[in-house]
mmCIF file of C-alpha atoms in Angstrom:
data_model
loop_
_atom_site.group_PDB
_atom_site.id
_atom_site.type_symbol
_atom_site.label_atom_id
_atom_site.label_comp_id
_atom_site.label_asym_id
_atom_site.label_seq_id
_atom_site.Cartn_x
_atom_site.Cartn_y
_atom_site.Cartn_z
ATOM 1 C CA MET A 517 20.026 2.904 2.860
ATOM 2 C CA THR A 518 18.386 1.551 5.725
ATOM 3 C CA THR A 519 15.889 -1.252 5.240
ATOM 4 C CA LEU A 520 13.560 -3.071 7.593
ATOM 5 C CA LYS A 521 12.452 -6.612 7.187
ATOM 6 C CA LEU A 522 8.769 -7.696 7.552
ATOM 7 C CA LYS A 523 7.239 -11.199 7.777
ATOM 8 C CA LEU A 524 3.817 -11.443 5.925
ATOM 9 C CA LEU A 525 1.240 -14.140 6.405
ATOM 10 C CA ILE A 526 -0.820 -14.395 3.299
ATOM 11 C CA GLU A 527 -4.024 -16.160 2.643
ATOM 12 C CA LYS A 528 -3.353 -17.588 -0.757
ATOM 13 C CA ASN A 529 -6.947 -18.100 -2.017
ATOM 14 C CA SER A 530 -7.677 -14.371 -1.680
ATOM 15 C CA SER A 531 -4.088 -13.027 -2.140
ATOM 16 C CA LYS A 532 -4.665 -10.969 1.080
ATOM 17 C CA VAL A 533 -2.305 -10.324 4.074
ATOM 18 C CA VAL A 534 -3.508 -11.743 7.175
ATOM 19 C CA PHE A 535 -1.116 -10.008 9.360
ATOM 20 C CA ALA A 536 2.609 -9.059 9.369
ATOM 21 C CA GLU A 537 5.124 -10.235 12.021
ATOM 22 C CA ALA A 538 7.250 -7.234 12.840
ATOM 23 C CA ARG A 539 10.037 -6.350 15.217
ATOM 24 C CA LYS A 540 10.623 -3.154 17.145
ATOM 25 C CA GLU A 541 12.299 -1.280 14.141
ATOM 26 C CA PHE A 542 9.104 -1.484 11.933
ATOM 27 C CA VAL A 543 6.838 -0.552 14.756
ATOM 28 C CA ASP A 544 8.910 2.414 15.645
ATOM 29 C CA PHE A 545 8.859 3.406 11.927
ATOM 30 C CA LEU A 546 5.109 3.302 11.996
ATOM 31 C CA PHE A 547 4.523 5.111 15.340
ATOM 32 C CA GLY A 548 7.048 7.826 14.347
ATOM 33 C CA HIS A 549 4.922 9.090 11.584
ATOM 34 C CA LEU A 550 2.667 10.674 14.372
ATOM 35 C CA GLN A 551 5.539 12.870 15.080
ATOM 36 C CA VAL A 552 6.238 14.078 11.459
ATOM 37 C CA PRO A 553 4.321 17.021 10.393
ATOM 38 C CA LEU A 554 1.863 16.554 7.569
ATOM 39 C CA GLY A 555 3.634 18.934 5.415
ATOM 40 C CA SER A 556 6.828 16.937 5.393
ATOM 41 C CA ILE A 557 5.021 13.912 4.426
ATOM 42 C CA MET A 558 3.191 15.579 1.657
ATOM 43 C CA GLY A 559 6.535 17.127 0.606
ATOM 44 C CA LEU A 560 8.233 13.680 0.203
ATOM 45 C CA LEU A 561 5.115 12.185 -1.486
ATOM 46 C CA SER A 562 5.344 15.101 -3.943
ATOM 47 C CA GLN A 563 9.064 14.598 -4.398
ATOM 48 C CA TYR A 564 8.498 10.924 -5.410
ATOM 49 C CA ASP A 565 5.484 11.967 -7.485
ATOM 50 C CA MET A 566 2.936 10.327 -5.180
ATOM 51 C CA VAL A 567 1.089 13.161 -3.719
ATOM 52 C CA ASP A 568 -1.933 13.225 -6.337
ATOM 53 C CA SER A 569 -2.784 9.501 -5.601
ATOM 54 C CA ALA A 570 -2.433 9.983 -1.860
ATOM 55 C CA GLY A 571 -3.706 13.344 -0.543
ATOM 56 C CA GLY A 572 -6.999 13.721 -2.387
ATOM 57 C CA SER A 573 -8.143 17.417 -1.929
ATOM 58 C CA LEU A 574 -5.475 17.842 0.690
ATOM 59 C CA SER A 575 -2.848 17.628 -2.163
ATOM 60 C CA ARG A 576 -4.606 20.645 -3.618
ATOM 61 C CA VAL A 577 -3.953 22.450 -0.489
ATOM 62 C CA TYR A 578 -0.329 21.587 -0.660
ATOM 63 C CA GLU A 579 -0.078 22.795 -4.319
ATOM 64 C CA SER A 580 -1.836 25.996 -3.521
ATOM 65 C CA ILE A 581 0.767 26.881 -0.787
ATOM 66 C CA LYS A 582 3.526 25.698 -2.957
ATOM 67 C CA ASN A 583 2.429 27.882 -6.002
ATOM 68 C CA LEU A 584 1.379 30.805 -3.927
ATOM 69 C CA ASP A 585 3.565 34.007 -4.322
ATOM 70 C CA PRO A 586 5.389 34.956 -0.947
ATOM 71 C CA SER A 587 4.085 38.484 -1.267
ATOM 72 C CA PHE A 588 0.617 37.034 -0.035
ATOM 73 C CA LEU A 589 1.900 35.692 3.047
ATOM 74 C CA GLU A 590 2.645 37.571 6.319
ATOM 75 C CA PRO A 591 6.253 38.692 6.783
ATOM 76 C CA ASN A 592 7.023 36.290 9.598
ATOM 77 C CA VAL A 593 5.818 33.307 7.597
ATOM 78 C CA ASN A 594 8.155 30.987 5.586
ATOM 79 C CA LYS A 595 6.115 28.659 3.366
ATOM 80 C CA GLU A 596 9.058 26.105 3.083
ATOM 81 C CA SER A 597 9.762 25.722 6.713
ATOM 82 C CA ASP A 598 6.284 26.379 8.025
ATOM 83 C CA PHE A 599 4.182 24.366 5.454
ATOM 84 C CA LEU A 600 6.057 22.542 2.767
ATOM 85 C CA ARG A 601 8.707 20.884 4.847
ATOM 86 C CA PRO A 602 8.242 21.781 8.553
ATOM 87 C CA LYS A 603 10.508 20.403 11.133
ATOM 88 C CA PRO A 604 9.268 17.378 13.222
ATOM 89 C CA THR A 605 8.973 17.372 17.008
ATOM 90 C CA PHE A 606 11.053 14.279 17.789
ATOM 91 C CA SER A 607 11.321 13.506 21.454
ATOM 92 C CA SER A 608 14.638 14.266 23.105
ATOM 93 C CA ASN A 609 14.305 11.215 25.235
ATOM 94 C CA THR A 610 14.700 8.685 22.519
ATOM 95 C CA ASP A 611 16.945 8.352 19.344
ATOM 96 C CA THR A 612 14.959 8.808 16.162
ATOM 97 C CA PRO A 613 14.533 5.463 14.256
ATOM 98 C CA GLU A 614 16.978 5.543 11.488
ATOM 99 C CA LEU A 615 14.621 5.023 8.526
ATOM 100 C CA LEU A 616 12.282 7.774 9.894
ATOM 101 C CA LEU A 617 15.158 10.172 9.493
ATOM 102 C CA ASN A 618 14.458 10.200 5.749
ATOM 103 C CA PHE A 619 11.207 12.006 6.457
ATOM 104 C CA VAL A 620 13.146 14.851 8.136
ATOM 105 C CA PRO A 621 13.854 17.966 6.176
ATOM 106 C CA PRO A 622 17.339 18.778 5.518
ATOM 107 C CA ASN A 623 19.423 20.690 8.213
ATOM 108 C CA THR A 624 16.878 19.813 10.895
ATOM 109 C CA PRO A 625 18.493 19.278 14.157
ATOM 110 C CA ILE A 626 18.053 15.828 15.640
ATOM 111 C CA PRO A 627 18.200 15.551 19.408
ATOM 112 C CA ILE A 628 21.742 13.895 20.300
ATOM 113 C CA PRO A 629 22.420 12.395 23.746
ATOM 114 C CA THR A 630 24.728 14.638 25.703
ATOM 115 C CA ALA A 631 27.821 13.368 27.350
ATOM 116 C CA VAL A 632 28.054 13.475 31.170
ATOM 117 C CA ILE A 633 31.555 13.955 32.615
ATOM 118 C CA VAL A 634 32.070 11.938 35.908
ATOM 119 C CA PRO A 635 34.644 13.663 38.235
ATOM 120 C CA ALA A 636 37.683 11.575 38.945
ATOM 121 C CA THR A 637 38.529 10.571 42.678
ATOM 122 C CA SER A 638 40.970 13.027 44.215
ATOM 123 C CA LYS A 639 44.447 11.673 44.580
ATOM 124 C CA THR A 640 47.858 13.193 45.467
ATOM 125 C CA VAL A 641 50.064 13.257 42.454
ATOM 126 C CA THR A 642 53.705 13.578 42.544
ATOM 127 C CA VAL A 643 55.085 16.226 40.166
ATOM 128 C CA GLY A 644 56.724 14.250 37.081
ATOM 129 C CA SER A 645 54.672 11.242 37.813
ATOM 130 C CA THR A 646 52.009 9.899 35.285
ATOM 131 C CA SER A 647 51.317 6.545 36.846
ATOM 132 C CA ASP A 648 48.873 7.990 39.414
ATOM 133 C CA ILE A 649 46.885 10.189 37.159
ATOM 134 C CA THR A 650 43.232 9.110 36.990
ATOM 135 C CA GLN A 651 41.617 9.572 33.570
ATOM 136 C CA GLN A 652 38.328 11.423 33.120
ATOM 137 C CA LYS A 653 36.373 9.375 30.589
ATOM 138 C CA PRO A 654 33.178 10.799 29.474
ATOM 139 C CA HIS A 655 30.159 8.714 30.401
ATOM 140 C CA THR A 656 27.173 8.791 27.901
ATOM 141 C CA GLU A 657 23.704 8.208 29.284
ATOM 142 C CA LYS A 658 22.354 5.379 27.309
ATOM 143 C CA LYS A 659 19.199 6.402 25.334
ATOM 144 C CA GLU A 660 16.640 3.928 24.021
ATOM 145 C CA THR A 661 16.116 4.050 20.177
ATOM 146 C CA GLY A 662 12.632 4.494 18.987
ATOM 147 C CA TYR A 663 9.434 3.937 21.014
ATOM 148 C CA VAL A 664 8.579 0.360 21.836
ATOM 149 C CA ARG A 665 10.386 -2.377 23.689
ATOM 150 C CA GLY A 666 12.582 -4.715 21.490
ATOM 151 C CA VAL A 667 12.071 -7.978 23.415
ATOM 152 C CA VAL A 668 8.648 -8.354 22.061
ATOM 153 C CA THR A 669 7.409 -9.353 18.447
ATOM 154 C CA TYR A 670 4.428 -7.381 17.147
ATOM 155 C CA MET A 671 1.454 -8.317 14.940
ATOM 156 C CA VAL A 672 0.622 -5.649 12.376
ATOM 157 C CA MET A 673 -2.707 -6.035 10.880
ATOM 158 C CA ASP A 674 -3.469 -5.251 7.287
ATOM 159 C CA ASP A 675 -4.999 -1.903 8.307
ATOM 160 C CA LEU A 676 -1.784 -1.117 10.256
ATOM 161 C CA MET A 677 -3.371 -1.867 13.817
ATOM 162 C CA VAL A 678 -0.422 -2.910 15.951
ATOM 163 C CA LYS A 679 -0.570 -5.357 19.017
ATOM 164 C CA PRO A 680 2.006 -7.508 20.755
ATOM 165 C CA MET A 681 2.096 -11.106 19.243
ATOM 166 C CA SER A 682 1.418 -14.290 21.006
ATOM 167 C CA SER A 683 0.257 -17.808 19.813
ATOM 168 C CA ILE A 684 -3.075 -17.196 21.385
ATOM 169 C CA SER A 685 -3.626 -13.907 19.565
ATOM 170 C CA GLY A 686 -2.668 -15.495 16.365
ATOM 171 C CA ILE A 687 -4.957 -18.366 16.640
ATOM 172 C CA SER A 688 -7.928 -16.171 17.873
ATOM 173 C CA LEU A 689 -7.306 -14.037 14.698
ATOM 174 C CA LEU A 690 -7.496 -17.025 12.353
ATOM 175 C CA ASN A 691 -10.672 -18.082 13.986
ATOM 176 C CA ASP A 692 -12.208 -14.649 13.650
ATOM 177 C CA LEU A 693 -11.344 -14.593 10.010
ATOM 178 C CA SER A 694 -12.788 -18.189 9.583
ATOM 179 C CA ILE A 695 -9.505 -19.579 8.319
ATOM 180 C CA LYS A 696 -9.501 -23.294 9.141
ATOM 181 C CA ASP A 697 -7.170 -24.606 6.492
ATOM 182 C CA ILE A 698 -3.599 -23.792 7.601
ATOM 183 C CA SER A 699 -2.393 -24.998 4.369
ATOM 184 C CA SER A 700 -3.944 -21.999 2.591
ATOM 185 C CA LEU A 701 -1.512 -19.663 4.505
ATOM 186 C CA GLN A 702 1.878 -18.829 3.133
ATOM 187 C CA GLU A 703 4.734 -16.765 4.545
ATOM 188 C CA LYS A 704 6.647 -13.976 2.714
ATOM 189 C CA MET A 705 9.538 -12.006 3.710
ATOM 190 C CA VAL A 706 9.608 -8.354 2.459
ATOM 191 C CA GLU A 707 11.938 -5.242 2.738
ATOM 192 C CA VAL A 708 10.764 -1.727 3.689
ATOM 193 C CA ASP A 709 13.075 1.110 2.303
ATOM 194 C CA LEU A 710 12.240 4.769 1.962
ATOM 195 C CA LYS A 711 10.175 4.308 -1.200
ATOM 196 C CA LYS A 712 8.179 1.423 0.358
ATOM 197 C CA GLY A 713 7.811 3.281 3.377
ATOM 198 C CA LEU A 714 6.160 6.218 1.382
ATOM 199 C CA GLU A 715 3.946 3.737 -0.372
ATOM 200 C CA LEU A 716 2.657 2.558 3.185
ATOM 201 C CA VAL A 717 2.041 6.250 4.173
ATOM 202 C CA ARG A 718 0.263 6.959 0.781
ATOM 203 C CA ALA A 719 -1.800 3.862 1.082
ATOM 204 C CA SER A 720 -2.841 4.635 4.776
ATOM 205 C CA PHE A 721 -4.692 7.648 3.753
ATOM 206 C CA TYR A 722 -7.296 5.777 1.930
ATOM 207 C CA SER A 723 -7.079 2.200 2.397
ATOM 208 C CA THR A 724 -7.822 -0.312 5.227
ATOM 209 C CA THR A 725 -5.886 -3.106 3.424
ATOM 210 C CA VAL A 726 -2.524 -1.203 3.326
ATOM 211 C CA LEU A 727 -0.191 -4.201 3.624
ATOM 212 C CA THR A 728 -2.014 -6.007 0.833
ATOM 213 C CA ASP A 729 -2.026 -2.888 -1.486
ATOM 214 C CA VAL A 730 1.691 -2.358 -1.051
ATOM 215 C CA PHE A 731 3.201 -5.631 -0.796
ATOM 216 C CA ILE A 732 0.827 -7.903 -2.838
ATOM 217 C CA GLY A 733 -0.297 -5.406 -5.249
ATOM 218 C CA ASN A 734 -3.841 -6.722 -5.819
ATOM 219 C CA LYS A 735 -5.441 -3.758 -4.297
ATOM 220 C CA ARG A 736 -8.275 -6.019 -2.991
ATOM 221 C CA GLY A 737 -9.599 -3.590 -0.423
ATOM 222 C CA ARG A 738 -13.099 -2.746 -1.161
ATOM 223 C CA SER A 739 -12.286 0.973 -1.272
ATOM 224 C CA PHE A 740 -9.649 0.440 -3.940
ATOM 225 C CA GLN A 741 -10.436 -2.123 -6.525
ATOM 226 C CA ASP A 742 -13.328 -3.928 -8.482
ATOM 227 C CA ILE A 743 -13.896 -7.422 -7.171
ATOM 228 C CA TRP A 744 -15.208 -10.245 -9.267
ATOM 229 C CA ASP A 745 -17.811 -11.652 -6.727
ATOM 230 C CA SER A 746 -21.417 -11.527 -8.181
ATOM 231 C CA PHE A 747 -20.347 -7.977 -9.023
ATOM 232 C CA ASP A 748 -20.406 -7.265 -5.197
ATOM 233 C CA GLY A 749 -18.379 -3.891 -5.104
ATOM 234 C CA PHE A 750 -18.197 -3.565 -8.826
ATOM 235 C CA PHE A 751 -20.092 -0.252 -8.829
ATOM 236 C CA THR A 752 -18.822 0.882 -5.365
ATOM 237 C CA SER A 753 -14.986 1.080 -5.780
ATOM 238 C CA ASN A 754 -13.411 4.381 -4.987
ATOM 239 C CA LEU A 755 -12.329 5.409 -8.228
ATOM 240 C CA VAL A 756 -10.677 8.684 -6.798
ATOM 241 C CA PHE A 757 -7.591 7.058 -5.741
ATOM 242 C CA GLU A 758 -7.170 4.788 -8.801
ATOM 243 C CA THR A 759 -7.585 7.298 -11.416
ATOM 244 C CA THR A 760 -5.490 10.328 -10.610
ATOM 245 C CA ALA A 761 -4.734 11.455 -14.109
ATOM 246 C CA LEU A 762 -8.079 11.140 -15.600
ATOM 247 C CA ALA A 763 -10.622 12.341 -13.375
ATOM 248 C CA ASN A 764 -13.647 11.134 -15.408
ATOM 249 C CA LEU A 765 -12.082 7.800 -16.363
ATOM 250 C CA ARG A 766 -14.756 5.114 -16.402
ATOM 251 C CA ILE A 767 -14.369 1.412 -17.621
ATOM 252 C CA ASP A 768 -17.219 -0.765 -18.693
ATOM 253 C CA TRP A 769 -17.084 -4.481 -18.332
ATOM 254 C CA LYS A 770 -19.586 -6.676 -20.038
ATOM 255 C CA VAL A 771 -19.689 -10.510 -20.534
ATOM 256 C CA THR A 772 -20.691 -12.158 -23.669
ATOM 257 C CA PRO A 773 -20.762 -16.061 -24.416
ATOM 258 C CA GLU A 774 -17.218 -15.750 -25.910
ATOM 259 C CA ALA A 775 -15.441 -13.222 -23.680
ATOM 260 C CA HIS A 776 -15.179 -10.576 -20.930
ATOM 261 C CA VAL A 777 -15.045 -7.153 -22.853
ATOM 262 C CA PHE A 778 -13.530 -3.939 -21.057
ATOM 263 C CA LYS A 779 -14.063 -0.465 -22.719
ATOM 264 C CA ALA A 780 -12.167 2.653 -21.385
ATOM 265 C CA ASP A 781 -12.533 6.281 -22.637
ATOM 266 C CA LEU A 782 -8.925 7.626 -22.820
ATOM 267 C CA PRO A 783 -9.192 10.874 -24.715
ATOM 268 C CA GLY A 784 -6.000 12.512 -25.751
ATOM 269 C CA LEU A 785 -3.832 9.563 -25.050
ATOM 270 C CA LYS A 786 -1.823 7.560 -27.559
ATOM 271 C CA LYS A 787 -1.816 3.781 -27.496
ATOM 272 C CA GLU A 788 1.917 4.170 -26.529
ATOM 273 C CA GLU A 789 0.857 5.895 -23.288
ATOM 274 C CA VAL A 790 -1.381 2.981 -22.246
ATOM 275 C CA LYS A 791 -0.426 -0.368 -20.736
ATOM 276 C CA VAL A 792 -2.548 -3.435 -20.273
ATOM 277 C CA GLU A 793 -0.914 -6.062 -18.041
ATOM 278 C CA VAL A 794 -1.958 -9.230 -16.233
ATOM 279 C CA GLU A 795 -0.398 -9.580 -12.679
ATOM 280 C CA GLU A 796 -0.040 -12.745 -10.672
ATOM 281 C CA GLY A 797 -3.350 -13.777 -9.275
ATOM 282 C CA ARG A 798 -5.338 -13.088 -12.513
ATOM 283 C CA ILE A 799 -5.333 -9.223 -11.982
ATOM 284 C CA LEU A 800 -5.993 -7.346 -15.153
ATOM 285 C CA GLN A 801 -4.227 -3.841 -14.791
ATOM 286 C CA ILE A 802 -4.869 -0.924 -17.161
ATOM 287 C CA SER A 803 -2.443 1.984 -16.604
ATOM 288 C CA GLY A 804 -0.787 4.817 -18.172
ATOM 289 C CA GLU A 805 0.505 8.300 -17.915
ATOM 290 C CA ARG A 806 -0.620 11.688 -19.351
ATOM 291 C CA SER A 807 2.251 14.007 -19.733
ATOM 292 C CA LYS A 808 1.855 17.274 -17.629
ATOM 293 C CA GLU A 809 1.689 20.429 -19.827
ATOM 294 C CA GLN A 810 4.316 23.011 -18.808
ATOM 295 C CA LEU A 811 2.550 26.305 -17.757
ATOM 296 C CA GLU A 812 4.320 29.594 -18.550
ATOM 297 C CA LYS A 813 4.674 31.679 -15.346
ATOM 298 C CA ASN A 814 3.522 34.850 -17.085
ATOM 299 C CA ASP A 815 0.479 33.294 -18.620
ATOM 300 C CA LYS A 816 -3.036 34.348 -17.133
ATOM 301 C CA TRP A 817 -5.159 31.276 -16.492
ATOM 302 C CA TYR A 818 -8.852 31.692 -15.569
ATOM 303 C CA ARG A 819 -9.490 27.839 -14.987
ATOM 304 C CA ILE A 820 -7.275 24.811 -15.123
ATOM 305 C CA GLU A 821 -9.076 21.456 -15.209
ATOM 306 C CA ARG A 822 -7.014 19.277 -17.411
ATOM 307 C CA SER A 823 -4.803 17.009 -15.278
ATOM 308 C CA GLY A 824 -1.633 15.112 -15.907
ATOM 309 C CA GLY A 825 0.096 12.239 -14.150
ATOM 310 C CA LYS A 826 -0.452 8.411 -13.786
ATOM 311 C CA PHE A 827 -3.740 6.482 -13.709
ATOM 312 C CA LEU A 828 -4.384 2.939 -12.754
ATOM 313 C CA ARG A 829 -7.458 0.604 -12.681
ATOM 314 C CA ARG A 830 -7.322 -3.167 -11.663
ATOM 315 C CA PHE A 831 -9.749 -5.994 -11.967
ATOM 316 C CA GLN A 832 -9.882 -9.499 -10.630
ATOM 317 C CA LEU A 833 -10.424 -11.916 -13.565
ATOM 318 C CA PRO A 834 -12.662 -14.910 -13.177
ATOM 319 C CA TYR A 835 -11.334 -18.473 -13.506
ATOM 320 C CA ASP A 836 -12.846 -18.867 -16.887
ATOM 321 C CA ALA A 837 -10.701 -16.153 -18.371
ATOM 322 C CA ILE A 838 -8.014 -17.308 -20.793
ATOM 323 C CA ILE A 839 -4.975 -15.263 -19.760
ATOM 324 C CA GLY A 840 -2.807 -16.040 -22.602
ATOM 325 C CA GLN A 841 -5.114 -14.959 -25.277
ATOM 326 C CA ILE A 842 -5.977 -11.453 -24.036
ATOM 327 C CA LYS A 843 -6.210 -8.868 -26.737
ATOM 328 C CA ALA A 844 -6.226 -4.988 -26.667
ATOM 329 C CA SER A 845 -6.911 -2.274 -29.157
ATOM 330 C CA MET A 846 -7.303 1.459 -29.043
ATOM 331 C CA GLU A 847 -9.221 3.445 -31.602
ATOM 332 C CA ASP A 848 -10.508 7.184 -31.334
ATOM 333 C CA GLY A 849 -9.553 7.420 -27.725
ATOM 334 C CA VAL A 850 -11.371 4.278 -26.736
ATOM 335 C CA LEU A 851 -9.391 1.256 -25.320
ATOM 336 C CA THR A 852 -10.952 -2.232 -25.789
ATOM 337 C CA VAL A 853 -9.650 -5.235 -23.951
ATOM 338 C CA ILE A 854 -11.034 -8.662 -24.913
ATOM 339 C CA VAL A 855 -10.498 -11.541 -22.592
ATOM 340 C CA PRO A 856 -11.634 -14.746 -24.081
ATOM 341 C CA ILE A 857 -13.563 -17.373 -21.870
ATOM 342 C CA GLU A 858 -12.969 -21.113 -21.862
ATOM 343 C CA GLU A 859 -15.799 -23.225 -23.283
ATOM 344 C CA GLU A 860 -17.470 -25.433 -20.840
ATOM 345 C CA MET A 861 -16.163 -29.032 -20.956
ATOM 346 C CA LYS A 862 -18.419 -31.274 -22.815
ATOM 347 C CA ARG A 863 -19.267 -34.201 -20.933
ATOM 348 C CA ASP A 864 -19.879 -37.696 -22.328
ATOM 349 C CA LEU A 865 -23.521 -38.653 -21.454
ATOM 350 C CA LYS A 866 -24.784 -42.135 -21.505
ATOM 351 C CA ALA A 867 -28.553 -42.718 -21.811
ATOM 352 C CA ILE A 868 -30.069 -44.664 -19.110
ATOM 353 C CA GLN A 869 -33.278 -46.616 -20.143
ATOM 354 C CA ILE A 870 -36.286 -46.158 -17.980
ATOM 355 C CA SER A 871 -37.864 -49.466 -17.051
ATOM 356 C CA ARG A 872 -40.987 -50.438 -15.052
ATOM 357 C CA PRO A 873 -41.053 -49.631 -11.417
ATOM 358 C CA LEU A 874 -39.354 -52.080 -9.015
ATOM 359 C CA MET A 875 -42.400 -52.745 -7.186
ATOM 360 C CA SER A 876 -44.046 -54.075 -10.386
ATOM 361 C CA TRP A 877 -41.349 -56.776 -10.432
ATOM 362 C CA ALA A 878 -41.683 -57.557 -6.871
ATOM 363 C CA LYS A 879 -45.686 -58.065 -7.239
ATOM 364 C CA ARG A 880 -44.991 -60.170 -10.393
ATOM 365 C CA ASP A 881 -42.514 -62.496 -8.579
ATOM 366 C CA VAL A 882 -44.910 -62.778 -5.463
ATOM 367 C CA LEU A 883 -48.060 -63.775 -7.634
ATOM 368 C CA GLN A 884 -46.236 -66.374 -9.601
ATOM 369 C CA PRO A 885 -46.484 -69.824 -8.281
#
């Protein structure tokens, strides 16, 4: 399977991607998605069980068409080729980027460069002689692969904005982000295969910190996670994309003198179906999966509101949290996570005796003979 390489520049303190250094192949892969029909992208996301967390209400449109009986469609409409996995309109002037071919439905014709026969020079040939025969070799017109030129290195921002890279643009970006300490930056090489490519597409539907979300995993974009920063953003995170299986999942977070306490309502779930983990960067992750109930085809449903699938919430823990002593329990569908807090370091205090003002000493010395 084709994989692409990407060099990330990461700000260590925030665990956020500043930008990625990319070559032509990755930029071609990004730009090529604009030629892939949305139905084909949704079809692949559905195939890899990613559609619920990506498409929002659009995923409901996709599911509606998928479940619609063909008898409700016009005779000339094929829901598979017209909606669920429509054919892309790749340009015939360029070869399609290899990784992007994975987004093409099976049996889709891809433009192939045609061979041009160059006529041989006319010569007199003696019968029986082969030495003077001029071979006619097919000449293939060379076509460029992809969309952008390969002699340039490109800068891909966290929100997937692409621009040619230069030392000036890099320095200007660091200044714009108020990054003055170069030692706070680190490089990381990552690979993009089909699955990672789909994750990039999925994240691009809702996030403006796509590279951070996919490759770092902290989901620090304000639209995706809860940030510990004087509760800034705590009540404004977009829960729709984090909680895909439990539409009403809410998590309370309180702080006591002894611990941070998280409580989550998870009705209908067993403790074996819920995971509590701590990722690198002090990220508390609460996740799980509710099994989807099989619906009988002949059953008549008036309303279906219960959902199945995966859910995920992440929280940035503060530095006073004791990671190694986190405890979790579940009772009556309520998950409780307790994160102990370090006691403040007791300082040795030395009493300082308060004496008379220095001016009094000075006057006394002056007045004495």
